[in-house]
Amino acid sequence: DAGVTQSPTHLIKTRGQQVTLRCSPISGHKSVSWYQQVLGQGPQFIFQYYEKEERGRGNFPDRFSARQFPNYSSELNVNALLLGDSALYLCASSYGPNTDTQYFGPGTRLTVL
Amino acid sequence: GESVGLHLPTLSVQEGDNSIINCAYSNSASDYFIWYKQESGKGPQFIIDIRSNMDKRQGQRVTVLLNKTVKHLSLQIAATQPGDSAVYFCAENIPMKTSYDKVIFGPGTSLSVIP
């Protein structure tokens, strides 16, 4: 079975641009969470979606938004990119909404120049 | 504030020895703890978890110990192998009064296995 997949693998943008990252959860999983991982640090929670509804939001500015589609895939959008947005963006899926084990994708490496 | 921290940012062990990675957490309401392994260029991989009503849980070559009195979590890896070299993160799940739980990751410990 395929694990969590993310696209693209790598992305280079310039300040002020907008970016969309995509995630496909494990088949049967209904929850998708997004994390930002800055080099040398642990992942920081951005969003969680369950059954297409936002269930949680971390301490990130409104430039960050996300959505989940009927097939449970998800997109993370970041507007007006800043240099500090450079990070590995991780998607994790789980079957249930809360404390179920999360399975992470390989991440999308975003570099903002 | 809420935080999950690791005592040792780096750890080097000889192949075949046992490894112990420590983690301190500050939120007494945390009800679930997870250890992840992250290899270079990959996403975190689930290793083992433990709920707050347990003190110990064993997996294949790994054991997690939870001491709620001192808010301490540890991961023990038996007979450490070169393939165990990675960054290890502990994470705590904090139940919230709102509709979702909050997961906080620690900063990570880099484990290097010396052949």
CSV table of C-alpha atoms in Angstrom, one decimal, chain A residues 1 6 17 20 25 30 33 43-44 58 61-62 66 68 70 82 85 87 98 101 113:
chain,number,residue,atom,x,y,z
A,1,ASP,CA,0.0,0.0,0.0
A,6,GLN,CA,3.5,14.8,-1.2
A,17,GLN,CA,5.2,34.7,-4.2
A,20,THR,CA,0.6,25.4,-3.1
A,25,PRO,CA,-3.1,10.5,2.7
A,30,LYS,CA,-9.6,10.8,6.9
A,33,SER,CA,-2.2,17.4,9.4
A,43,PRO,CA,8.0,19.8,13.4
A,44,GLN,CA,5.6,22.6,14.3
A,58,GLY,CA,-1.3,26.2,15.1
A,61,PRO,CA,-0.2,33.8,10.3
A,62,ASP,CA,-3.2,34.1,8.0
A,66,ALA,CA,-5.3,24.8,3.8
A,68,GLN,CA,-9.2,19.1,2.3
A,70,PRO,CA,-13.7,14.9,-0.8
A,82,LEU,CA,8.9,35.3,3.4
A,85,ASP,CA,9.0,30.3,5.4
A,87,ALA,CA,11.4,24.8,5.6
A,98,ASN,CA,-7.3,13.0,17.4
A,101,THR,CA,-1.0,7.3,15.1
A,113,LEU,CA,15.0,33.4,-2.0
